[in-house]
JSON list of C-alpha atoms in Angstrom, two decimals:
[
{"chain": "A", "resi": 1, "resn": "GLY", "atom": "CA", "xyz": [1.58, -1.86, -14.55]},
{"chain": "A", "resi": 2, "resn": "GLN", "atom": "CA", "xyz": [2.50, 1.74, -13.95]},
{"chain": "A", "resi": 3, "resn": "GLN", "atom": "CA", "xyz": [5.93, 2.54, -12.61]},
{"chain": "A", "resi": 4, "resn": "LEU", "atom": "CA", "xyz": [6.28, 5.11, -9.85]},
{"chain": "A", "resi": 5, "resn": "ASN", "atom": "CA", "xyz": [9.88, 6.02, -9.17]},
{"chain": "A", "resi": 6, "resn": "GLN", "atom": "CA", "xyz": [10.71, 7.30, -5.73]},
{"chain": "A", "resi": 7, "resn": "SER", "atom": "CA", "xyz": [13.89, 9.01, -4.73]},
{"chain": "A", "resi": 8, "resn": "PRO", "atom": "CA", "xyz": [15.96, 8.81, -2.80]},
{"chain": "A", "resi": 9, "resn": "GLN", "atom": "CA", "xyz": [15.79, 5.09, -2.02]},
{"chain": "A", "resi": 10, "resn": "SER", "atom": "CA", "xyz": [17.08, 5.72, 1.48]},
{"chain": "A", "resi": 11, "resn": "MET", "atom": "CA", "xyz": [18.08, 8.65, 3.66]},
{"chain": "A", "resi": 12, "resn": "PHE", "atom": "CA", "xyz": [20.09, 9.00, 6.84]},
{"chain": "A", "resi": 13, "resn": "ILE", "atom": "CA", "xyz": [19.55, 12.31, 8.57]},
{"chain": "A", "resi": 14, "resn": "GLN", "atom": "CA", "xyz": [20.18, 13.95, 11.90]},
{"chain": "A", "resi": 15, "resn": "GLU", "atom": "CA", "xyz": [17.28, 14.63, 14.21]},
{"chain": "A", "resi": 16, "resn": "GLY", "atom": "CA", "xyz": [15.98, 18.13, 13.58]},
{"chain": "A", "resi": 17, "resn": "GLU", "atom": "CA", "xyz": [16.85, 18.20, 9.89]},
{"chain": "A", "resi": 18, "resn": "ASP", "atom": "CA", "xyz": [14.32, 18.66, 7.14]},
{"chain": "A", "resi": 19, "resn": "VAL", "atom": "CA", "xyz": [13.64, 15.87, 4.64]},
{"chain": "A", "resi": 20, "resn": "SER", "atom": "CA", "xyz": [12.53, 15.96, 1.03]},
{"chain": "A", "resi": 21, "resn": "MET", "atom": "CA", "xyz": [11.54, 13.06, -1.17]},
{"chain": "A", "resi": 22, "resn": "ASN", "atom": "CA", "xyz": [9.76, 12.77, -4.47]},
{"chain": "A", "resi": 23, "resn": "CYS", "atom": "CA", "xyz": [7.85, 10.46, -6.71]},
{"chain": "A", "resi": 24, "resn": "THR", "atom": "CA", "xyz": [7.71, 10.59, -10.49]},
{"chain": "A", "resi": 25, "resn": "SER", "atom": "CA", "xyz": [5.81, 8.77, -13.17]},
{"chain": "A", "resi": 26, "resn": "SER", "atom": "CA", "xyz": [5.60, 8.67, -16.94]},
{"chain": "A", "resi": 27, "resn": "SER", "atom": "CA", "xyz": [1.80, 8.73, -16.62]},
{"chain": "A", "resi": 28, "resn": "ILE", "atom": "CA", "xyz": [-0.60, 11.41, -15.48]},
{"chain": "A", "resi": 29, "resn": "PHE", "atom": "CA", "xyz": [-2.26, 10.69, -12.15]},
{"chain": "A", "resi": 30, "resn": "ASN", "atom": "CA", "xyz": [-5.54, 12.01, -10.86]},
{"chain": "A", "resi": 31, "resn": "THR", "atom": "CA", "xyz": [-4.72, 11.52, -7.18]},
{"chain": "A", "resi": 32, "resn": "TRP", "atom": "CA", "xyz": [-1.47, 11.30, -5.28]},
{"chain": "A", "resi": 33, "resn": "LEU", "atom": "CA", "xyz": [-1.15, 9.79, -1.84]},
{"chain": "A", "resi": 34, "resn": "TRP", "atom": "CA", "xyz": [1.68, 9.47, 0.65]},
{"chain": "A", "resi": 35, "resn": "TYR", "atom": "CA", "xyz": [1.86, 6.60, 3.12]},
{"chain": "A", "resi": 36, "resn": "LYS", "atom": "CA", "xyz": [4.22, 5.68, 5.93]},
{"chain": "A", "resi": 37, "resn": "GLN", "atom": "CA", "xyz": [4.97, 2.08, 6.85]},
{"chain": "A", "resi": 38, "resn": "ASP", "atom": "CA", "xyz": [6.51, 1.11, 10.16]},
{"chain": "A", "resi": 39, "resn": "PRO", "atom": "CA", "xyz": [8.27, -2.25, 10.51]},
{"chain": "A", "resi": 40, "resn": "GLY", "atom": "CA", "xyz": [5.76, -5.10, 10.77]},
{"chain": "A", "resi": 41, "resn": "GLU", "atom": "CA", "xyz": [2.81, -2.83, 10.11]},
{"chain": "A", "resi": 42, "resn": "GLY", "atom": "CA", "xyz": [0.60, -1.88, 7.22]},
{"chain": "A", "resi": 43, "resn": "PRO", "atom": "CA", "xyz": [0.94, 1.48, 5.47]},
{"chain": "A", "resi": 44, "resn": "VAL", "atom": "CA", "xyz": [-0.80, 4.43, 7.07]},
{"chain": "A", "resi": 45, "resn": "LEU", "atom": "CA", "xyz": [-2.11, 7.29, 4.97]},
{"chain": "A", "resi": 46, "resn": "LEU", "atom": "CA", "xyz": [-0.35, 10.59, 5.67]},
{"chain": "A", "resi": 47, "resn": "ILE", "atom": "CA", "xyz": [-1.60, 12.98, 3.03]},
{"chain": "A", "resi": 48, "resn": "ALA", "atom": "CA", "xyz": [-3.94, 12.81, 0.03]},
{"chain": "A", "resi": 49, "resn": "LEU", "atom": "CA", "xyz": [-3.72, 15.22, -2.91]},
{"chain": "A", "resi": 50, "resn": "TYR", "atom": "CA", "xyz": [-6.50, 15.60, -5.44]},
{"chain": "A", "resi": 51, "resn": "LYS", "atom": "CA", "xyz": [-5.64, 18.59, -7.60]},
{"chain": "A", "resi": 52, "resn": "ALA", "atom": "CA", "xyz": [-2.63, 19.61, -9.67]},
{"chain": "A", "resi": 53, "resn": "GLY", "atom": "CA", "xyz": [-0.59, 22.21, -7.80]},
{"chain": "A", "resi": 54, "resn": "GLU", "atom": "CA", "xyz": [-2.26, 21.42, -4.49]},
{"chain": "A", "resi": 55, "resn": "LEU", "atom": "CA", "xyz": [-0.10, 21.87, -1.41]},
{"chain": "A", "resi": 56, "resn": "THR", "atom": "CA", "xyz": [-1.35, 20.12, 1.72]},
{"chain": "A", "resi": 57, "resn": "SER", "atom": "CA", "xyz": [0.10, 19.91, 5.21]},
{"chain": "A", "resi": 58, "resn": "ASN", "atom": "CA", "xyz": [-0.36, 17.45, 8.04]},
{"chain": "A", "resi": 59, "resn": "GLY", "atom": "CA", "xyz": [1.60, 18.68, 11.04]},
{"chain": "A", "resi": 60, "resn": "ARG", "atom": "CA", "xyz": [5.28, 18.70, 10.11]},
{"chain": "A", "resi": 61, "resn": "LEU", "atom": "CA", "xyz": [4.53, 17.01, 6.78]},
{"chain": "A", "resi": 62, "resn": "THR", "atom": "CA", "xyz": [3.82, 18.91, 3.58]},
{"chain": "A", "resi": 63, "resn": "ALA", "atom": "CA", "xyz": [3.07, 17.32, 0.23]},
{"chain": "A", "resi": 64, "resn": "GLN", "atom": "CA", "xyz": [2.53, 18.78, -3.20]},
{"chain": "A", "resi": 65, "resn": "PHE", "atom": "CA", "xyz": [0.75, 17.51, -6.29]},
{"chain": "A", "resi": 66, "resn": "GLY", "atom": "CA", "xyz": [3.01, 18.41, -9.21]},
{"chain": "A", "resi": 67, "resn": "ILE", "atom": "CA", "xyz": [1.71, 20.75, -11.89]},
{"chain": "A", "resi": 68, "resn": "THR", "atom": "CA", "xyz": [2.39, 18.20, -14.63]},
{"chain": "A", "resi": 69, "resn": "ARG", "atom": "CA", "xyz": [0.39, 15.63, -12.62]},
{"chain": "A", "resi": 70, "resn": "LYS", "atom": "CA", "xyz": [3.28, 13.23, -13.14]},
{"chain": "A", "resi": 71, "resn": "ASP", "atom": "CA", "xyz": [5.00, 13.88, -9.86]},
{"chain": "A", "resi": 72, "resn": "SER", "atom": "CA", "xyz": [4.56, 14.58, -6.19]},
{"chain": "A", "resi": 73, "resn": "PHE", "atom": "CA", "xyz": [6.78, 15.71, -3.34]},
{"chain": "A", "resi": 74, "resn": "LEU", "atom": "CA", "xyz": [6.82, 15.12, 0.40]},
{"chain": "A", "resi": 75, "resn": "ASN", "atom": "CA", "xyz": [8.68, 17.25, 2.90]},
{"chain": "A", "resi": 76, "resn": "ILE", "atom": "CA", "xyz": [9.14, 16.55, 6.58]},
{"chain": "A", "resi": 77, "resn": "SER", "atom": "CA", "xyz": [10.34, 19.43, 8.71]},
{"chain": "A", "resi": 78, "resn": "ALA", "atom": "CA", "xyz": [12.32, 19.17, 11.93]},
{"chain": "A", "resi": 79, "resn": "SER", "atom": "CA", "xyz": [12.57, 15.38, 11.84]},
{"chain": "A", "resi": 80, "resn": "ILE", "atom": "CA", "xyz": [12.22, 13.36, 15.04]},
{"chain": "A", "resi": 81, "resn": "PRO", "atom": "CA", "xyz": [13.15, 9.73, 15.77]},
{"chain": "A", "resi": 82, "resn": "SER", "atom": "CA", "xyz": [9.60, 8.47, 15.30]},
{"chain": "A", "resi": 83, "resn": "ASP", "atom": "CA", "xyz": [9.71, 9.63, 11.67]},
{"chain": "A", "resi": 84, "resn": "VAL", "atom": "CA", "xyz": [11.77, 6.52, 10.97]},
{"chain": "A", "resi": 85, "resn": "GLY", "atom": "CA", "xyz": [10.08, 4.20, 8.50]},
{"chain": "A", "resi": 86, "resn": "ILE", "atom": "CA", "xyz": [9.42, 3.67, 4.82]},
{"chain": "A", "resi": 87, "resn": "TYR", "atom": "CA", "xyz": [7.51, 6.33, 2.94]},
{"chain": "A", "resi": 88, "resn": "PHE", "atom": "CA", "xyz": [5.52, 5.31, -0.11]},
{"chain": "A", "resi": 89, "resn": "CYS", "atom": "CA", "xyz": [3.86, 7.41, -2.72]},
{"chain": "A", "resi": 90, "resn": "ALA", "atom": "CA", "xyz": [0.81, 6.03, -4.47]},
{"chain": "A", "resi": 91, "resn": "GLY", "atom": "CA", "xyz": [-1.22, 7.24, -7.40]},
{"chain": "A", "resi": 92, "resn": "GLN", "atom": "CA", "xyz": [-4.66, 6.75, -8.84]},
{"chain": "A", "resi": 93, "resn": "LEU", "atom": "CA", "xyz": [-4.80, 7.05, -12.62]},
{"chain": "A", "resi": 94, "resn": "SER", "atom": "CA", "xyz": [-8.35, 8.32, -12.94]},
{"chain": "A", "resi": 95, "resn": "THR", "atom": "CA", "xyz": [-11.27, 9.16, -10.70]},
{"chain": "A", "resi": 96, "resn": "GLY", "atom": "CA", "xyz": [-13.01, 5.88, -11.35]},
{"chain": "A", "resi": 97, "resn": "ALA", "atom": "CA", "xyz": [-9.93, 3.69, -11.19]},
{"chain": "A", "resi": 98, "resn": "ASN", "atom": "CA", "xyz": [-10.26, 0.95, -8.62]},
{"chain": "A", "resi": 99, "resn": "ASN", "atom": "CA", "xyz": [-6.62, 0.48, -7.73]},
{"chain": "A", "resi": 100, "resn": "LEU", "atom": "CA", "xyz": [-3.55, 2.37, -6.63]},
{"chain": "A", "resi": 101, "resn": "PHE", "atom": "CA", "xyz": [-0.03, 2.11, -7.97]},
{"chain": "A", "resi": 102, "resn": "PHE", "atom": "CA", "xyz": [2.67, 2.33, -5.32]},
{"chain": "A", "resi": 103, "resn": "GLY", "atom": "CA", "xyz": [6.19, 3.64, -5.52]},
{"chain": "A", "resi": 104, "resn": "THR", "atom": "CA", "xyz": [9.22, 1.67, -4.43]},
{"chain": "A", "resi": 105, "resn": "GLY", "atom": "CA", "xyz": [9.56, 3.56, -1.16]},
{"chain": "A", "resi": 106, "resn": "THR", "atom": "CA", "xyz": [12.03, 5.83, 0.60]},
{"chain": "A", "resi": 107, "resn": "ARG", "atom": "CA", "xyz": [13.54, 4.37, 3.76]},
{"chain": "A", "resi": 108, "resn": "LEU", "atom": "CA", "xyz": [14.18, 7.10, 6.31]},
{"chain": "A", "resi": 109, "resn": "THR", "atom": "CA", "xyz": [16.57, 6.74, 9.23]},
{"chain": "A", "resi": 110, "resn": "VAL", "atom": "CA", "xyz": [16.76, 9.53, 11.79]},
{"chain": "A", "resi": 111, "resn": "ILE", "atom": "CA", "xyz": [19.89, 9.66, 13.91]},
{"chain": "A", "resi": 112, "resn": "PRO", "atom": "CA", "xyz": [19.24, 11.10, 17.38]},
{"chain": "B", "resi": 1, "resn": "ASP", "atom": "CA", "xyz": [-5.20, 0.47, 14.85]},
{"chain": "B", "resi": 2, "resn": "SER", "atom": "CA", "xyz": [-6.80, 0.81, 11.42]},
{"chain": "B", "resi": 3, "resn": "GLY", "atom": "CA", "xyz": [-9.78, -1.39, 12.26]},
{"chain": "B", "resi": 4, "resn": "VAL", "atom": "CA", "xyz": [-8.80, -3.89, 9.56]},
{"chain": "B", "resi": 5, "resn": "THR", "atom": "CA", "xyz": [-7.80, -7.30, 10.87]},
{"chain": "B", "resi": 6, "resn": "GLN", "atom": "CA", "xyz": [-5.83, -10.00, 9.13]},
{"chain": "B", "resi": 7, "resn": "THR", "atom": "CA", "xyz": [-5.11, -13.55, 10.15]},
{"chain": "B", "resi": 8, "resn": "PRO", "atom": "CA", "xyz": [-2.80, -15.25, 10.53]},
{"chain": "B", "resi": 9, "resn": "LYS", "atom": "CA", "xyz": [0.02, -12.83, 11.29]},
{"chain": "B", "resi": 10, "resn": "HIS", "atom": "CA", "xyz": [2.65, -15.30, 10.13]},
{"chain": "B", "resi": 11, "resn": "LEU", "atom": "CA", "xyz": [2.42, -18.39, 7.96]},
{"chain": "B", "resi": 12, "resn": "ILE", "atom": "CA", "xyz": [5.19, -20.82, 7.10]},
{"chain": "B", "resi": 13, "resn": "THR", "atom": "CA", "xyz": [4.53, -23.51, 4.55]},
{"chain": "B", "resi": 14, "resn": "ALA", "atom": "CA", "xyz": [6.20, -25.61, 1.89]},
{"chain": "B", "resi": 15, "resn": "THR", "atom": "CA", "xyz": [6.31, -25.32, -1.87]},
{"chain": "B", "resi": 16, "resn": "GLY", "atom": "CA", "xyz": [3.32, -26.82, -3.61]},
{"chain": "B", "resi": 17, "resn": "GLN", "atom": "CA", "xyz": [1.00, -26.20, -0.69]},
{"chain": "B", "resi": 18, "resn": "ARG", "atom": "CA", "xyz": [-2.14, -24.10, -0.53]},
{"chain": "B", "resi": 19, "resn": "VAL", "atom": "CA", "xyz": [-2.94, -21.44, 2.08]},
{"chain": "B", "resi": 20, "resn": "THR", "atom": "CA", "xyz": [-5.81, -19.12, 2.87]},
{"chain": "B", "resi": 21, "resn": "LEU", "atom": "CA", "xyz": [-5.36, -15.62, 4.22]},
{"chain": "B", "resi": 22, "resn": "ARG", "atom": "CA", "xyz": [-8.25, -13.90, 5.91]},
{"chain": "B", "resi": 23, "resn": "CYS", "atom": "CA", "xyz": [-9.22, -10.25, 6.16]},
{"chain": "B", "resi": 24, "resn": "SER", "atom": "CA", "xyz": [-11.98, -8.51, 8.08]},
{"chain": "B", "resi": 25, "resn": "PRO", "atom": "CA", "xyz": [-12.62, -4.96, 6.88]},
{"chain": "B", "resi": 26, "resn": "ARG", "atom": "CA", "xyz": [-13.46, -1.98, 9.03]},
{"chain": "B", "resi": 27, "resn": "SER", "atom": "CA", "xyz": [-17.04, -1.92, 10.16]},
{"chain": "B", "resi": 28, "resn": "GLY", "atom": "CA", "xyz": [-19.23, -0.66, 7.33]},
{"chain": "B", "resi": 29, "resn": "ASP", "atom": "CA", "xyz": [-16.57, -0.77, 4.61]},
{"chain": "B", "resi": 30, "resn": "LEU", "atom": "CA", "xyz": [-17.78, -2.56, 1.50]},
{"chain": "B", "resi": 31, "resn": "SER", "atom": "CA", "xyz": [-14.53, -2.62, -0.46]},
{"chain": "B", "resi": 32, "resn": "VAL", "atom": "CA", "xyz": [-11.61, -4.92, 0.20]},
{"chain": "B", "resi": 33, "resn": "TYR", "atom": "CA", "xyz": [-8.28, -4.74, -1.61]},
{"chain": "B", "resi": 34, "resn": "TRP", "atom": "CA", "xyz": [-5.44, -7.26, -1.55]},
{"chain": "B", "resi": 35, "resn": "TYR", "atom": "CA", "xyz": [-1.80, -6.34, -2.06]},
{"chain": "B", "resi": 36, "resn": "GLN", "atom": "CA", "xyz": [1.48, -8.24, -2.18]},
{"chain": "B", "resi": 37, "resn": "GLN", "atom": "CA", "xyz": [4.68, -6.70, -0.86]},
{"chain": "B", "resi": 38, "resn": "SER", "atom": "CA", "xyz": [7.89, -8.54, -1.60]},
{"chain": "B", "resi": 39, "resn": "LEU", "atom": "CA", "xyz": [11.06, -7.79, 0.36]},
{"chain": "B", "resi": 40, "resn": "ASP", "atom": "CA", "xyz": [11.80, -4.07, 0.37]},
{"chain": "B", "resi": 41, "resn": "GLN", "atom": "CA", "xyz": [9.42, -3.48, -2.50]},
{"chain": "B", "resi": 42, "resn": "GLY", "atom": "CA", "xyz": [6.36, -1.37, -2.95]},
{"chain": "B", "resi": 43, "resn": "LEU", "atom": "CA", "xyz": [2.91, -2.81, -2.80]},
{"chain": "B", "resi": 44, "resn": "GLN", "atom": "CA", "xyz": [1.53, -4.60, -5.83]},
{"chain": "B", "resi": 45, "resn": "PHE", "atom": "CA", "xyz": [-2.23, -4.51, -6.22]},
{"chain": "B", "resi": 46, "resn": "LEU", "atom": "CA", "xyz": [-3.74, -7.95, -6.62]},
{"chain": "B", "resi": 47, "resn": "ILE", "atom": "CA", "xyz": [-7.52, -7.70, -6.57]},
{"chain": "B", "resi": 48, "resn": "GLN", "atom": "CA", "xyz": [-10.47, -5.71, -5.25]},
{"chain": "B", "resi": 49, "resn": "TYR", "atom": "CA", "xyz": [-13.90, -6.82, -4.10]},
{"chain": "B", "resi": 50, "resn": "TYR", "atom": "CA", "xyz": [-16.89, -4.60, -3.50]},
{"chain": "B", "resi": 51, "resn": "ASN", "atom": "CA", "xyz": [-19.87, -5.94, -1.58]},
{"chain": "B", "resi": 52, "resn": "GLY", "atom": "CA", "xyz": [-19.14, -9.50, -2.60]},
{"chain": "B", "resi": 53, "resn": "GLU", "atom": "CA", "xyz": [-18.30, -8.90, -6.23]},
{"chain": "B", "resi": 54, "resn": "GLU", "atom": "CA", "xyz": [-14.93, -8.69, -7.92]},
{"chain": "B", "resi": 55, "resn": "ARG", "atom": "CA", "xyz": [-14.40, -5.09, -8.99]},
{"chain": "B", "resi": 56, "resn": "ALA", "atom": "CA", "xyz": [-10.81, -4.84, -10.24]},
{"chain": "B", "resi": 57, "resn": "LYS", "atom": "CA", "xyz": [-7.91, -7.14, -10.95]},
{"chain": "B", "resi": 58, "resn": "GLY", "atom": "CA", "xyz": [-4.23, -6.31, -10.88]},
{"chain": "B", "resi": 59, "resn": "ASN", "atom": "CA", "xyz": [-1.17, -8.50, -11.18]},
{"chain": "B", "resi": 60, "resn": "ILE", "atom": "CA", "xyz": [-2.75, -11.54, -9.62]},
{"chain": "B", "resi": 61, "resn": "LEU", "atom": "CA", "xyz": [-1.45, -14.93, -10.64]},
{"chain": "B", "resi": 62, "resn": "GLU", "atom": "CA", "xyz": [-3.83, -17.62, -11.83]},
{"chain": "B", "resi": 63, "resn": "ARG", "atom": "CA", "xyz": [-2.73, -19.72, -8.83]},
{"chain": "B", "resi": 64, "resn": "PHE", "atom": "CA", "xyz": [-4.22, -17.05, -6.57]},
{"chain": "B", "resi": 65, "resn": "SER", "atom": "CA", "xyz": [-7.89, -16.37, -6.05]},
{"chain": "B", "resi": 66, "resn": "ALA", "atom": "CA", "xyz": [-10.01, -14.36, -3.66]},
{"chain": "B", "resi": 67, "resn": "GLN", "atom": "CA", "xyz": [-13.57, -13.98, -2.55]},
{"chain": "B", "resi": 68, "resn": "GLN", "atom": "CA", "xyz": [-15.65, -11.73, -0.34]},
{"chain": "B", "resi": 69, "resn": "PHE", "atom": "CA", "xyz": [-18.37, -13.25, 1.78]},
{"chain": "B", "resi": 70, "resn": "PRO", "atom": "CA", "xyz": [-21.82, -11.88, 2.73]},
{"chain": "B", "resi": 71, "resn": "ASP", "atom": "CA", "xyz": [-20.45, -10.67, 6.06]},
{"chain": "B", "resi": 72, "resn": "LEU", "atom": "CA", "xyz": [-17.87, -8.71, 3.98]},
{"chain": "B", "resi": 73, "resn": "HIS", "atom": "CA", "xyz": [-14.81, -10.54, 5.20]},
{"chain": "B", "resi": 74, "resn": "SER", "atom": "CA", "xyz": [-12.49, -11.66, 2.44]},
{"chain": "B", "resi": 75, "resn": "GLU", "atom": "CA", "xyz": [-10.13, -14.55, 1.85]},
{"chain": "B", "resi": 76, "resn": "LEU", "atom": "CA", "xyz": [-7.13, -14.77, -0.44]},
{"chain": "B", "resi": 77, "resn": "ASN", "atom": "CA", "xyz": [-6.29, -18.28, -1.54]},
{"chain": "B", "resi": 78, "resn": "LEU", "atom": "CA", "xyz": [-2.78, -19.05, -2.73]},
{"chain": "B", "resi": 79, "resn": "SER", "atom": "CA", "xyz": [-2.15, -22.46, -4.26]},
{"chain": "B", "resi": 80, "resn": "SER", "atom": "CA", "xyz": [0.76, -24.42, -5.72]},
{"chain": "B", "resi": 81, "resn": "LEU", "atom": "CA", "xyz": [3.00, -22.15, -3.70]},
{"chain": "B", "resi": 82, "resn": "GLU", "atom": "CA", "xyz": [6.47, -21.31, -4.95]},
{"chain": "B", "resi": 83, "resn": "LEU", "atom": "CA", "xyz": [9.46, -19.83, -3.14]},
{"chain": "B", "resi": 84, "resn": "GLY", "atom": "CA", "xyz": [8.83, -16.53, -4.89]},
{"chain": "B", "resi": 85, "resn": "ASP", "atom": "CA", "xyz": [5.41, -16.22, -3.29]},
{"chain": "B", "resi": 86, "resn": "SER", "atom": "CA", "xyz": [7.08, -15.45, 0.03]},
{"chain": "B", "resi": 87, "resn": "ALA", "atom": "CA", "xyz": [5.97, -11.93, 0.84]},
{"chain": "B", "resi": 88, "resn": "LEU", "atom": "CA", "xyz": [3.82, -9.74, 3.02]},
{"chain": "B", "resi": 89, "resn": "TYR", "atom": "CA", "xyz": [0.18, -9.81, 1.98]},
{"chain": "B", "resi": 90, "resn": "PHE", "atom": "CA", "xyz": [-1.90, -6.80, 2.95]},
{"chain": "B", "resi": 91, "resn": "CYS", "atom": "CA", "xyz": [-5.58, -6.29, 2.94]},
{"chain": "B", "resi": 92, "resn": "ALA", "atom": "CA", "xyz": [-7.11, -2.82, 2.89]},
{"chain": "B", "resi": 93, "resn": "SER", "atom": "CA", "xyz": [-10.69, -1.72, 3.19]},
{"chain": "B", "resi": 94, "resn": "SER", "atom": "CA", "xyz": [-12.51, 1.38, 2.09]},
{"chain": "B", "resi": 95, "resn": "GLY", "atom": "CA", "xyz": [-15.94, 2.81, 2.61]},
{"chain": "B", "resi": 96, "resn": "GLY", "atom": "CA", "xyz": [-15.42, 5.44, -0.02]},
{"chain": "B", "resi": 97, "resn": "GLY", "atom": "CA", "xyz": [-13.03, 5.77, -2.91]},
{"chain": "B", "resi": 98, "resn": "VAL", "atom": "CA", "xyz": [-9.82, 3.91, -3.53]},
{"chain": "B", "resi": 99, "resn": "SER", "atom": "CA", "xyz": [-7.89, 6.81, -2.05]},
{"chain": "B", "resi": 100, "resn": "GLU", "atom": "CA", "xyz": [-9.47, 6.20, 1.34]},
{"chain": "B", "resi": 101, "resn": "GLN", "atom": "CA", "xyz": [-8.03, 2.76, 2.02]},
{"chain": "B", "resi": 102, "resn": "PHE", "atom": "CA", "xyz": [-7.09, 1.61, 5.50]},
{"chain": "B", "resi": 103, "resn": "PHE", "atom": "CA", "xyz": [-4.56, -1.17, 5.65]},
{"chain": "B", "resi": 104, "resn": "GLY", "atom": "CA", "xyz": [-4.45, -4.16, 7.93]},
{"chain": "B", "resi": 105, "resn": "PRO", "atom": "CA", "xyz": [-1.26, -5.31, 9.68]},
{"chain": "B", "resi": 106, "resn": "GLY", "atom": "CA", "xyz": [-0.50, -7.90, 6.99]},
{"chain": "B", "resi": 107, "resn": "THR", "atom": "CA", "xyz": [0.22, -11.61, 6.84]},
{"chain": "B", "resi": 108, "resn": "ARG", "atom": "CA", "xyz": [3.82, -12.62, 6.38]},
{"chain": "B", "resi": 109, "resn": "LEU", "atom": "CA", "xyz": [3.99, -15.73, 4.21]},
{"chain": "B", "resi": 110, "resn": "THR", "atom": "CA", "xyz": [7.17, -17.76, 4.07]},
{"chain": "B", "resi": 111, "resn": "VAL", "atom": "CA", "xyz": [7.38, -20.58, 1.56]},
{"chain": "B", "resi": 112, "resn": "LEU", "atom": "CA", "xyz": [10.21, -23.03, 2.24]}
]
């Protein structure tokens, strides 16, 4: 299957700091998605991106669909303790594709 | 609460056994997806059903099978279980495209 590489694998930051993480692939994706997973829960969709170059915000979260269509970025501004969790990127290869490929995740720890 | 329910929440069984995981999609969603998440890994797509029919297959082992019933709930059957099958199994449902999936809380399977 497709390999989506996320970095960093984990992050420890102080409350109030900004966070950046990214996801890269050797393949071109048609759609990029960012999910957050809390312990013991299923992933929750944060942001969906459908067009190369697209920049979309959801509150303090901003994600971008890379111009090459092989990468995507997620930024979290002014982090708070409830931002703790694992962030996953996911991609859809083509419009009609029936499955998503998920990245390996970035584990975020926010220190109060 | 995503509206997707999964039972049981936890399952402990022995190698060689067979188990059935159950998923009820959100009201009105016709698509059900199954994913496997091993420890600290991303989600691996297993299989998708749409309105009772298999629509897409991912990295699903031959020992695993799934079905979707007329009331749209789905079951994932895992047989001849091995230690390596221990994982979180998530179900997601969608009423639109694959990018609009809502995940259930998961079933944690432990094979001893």
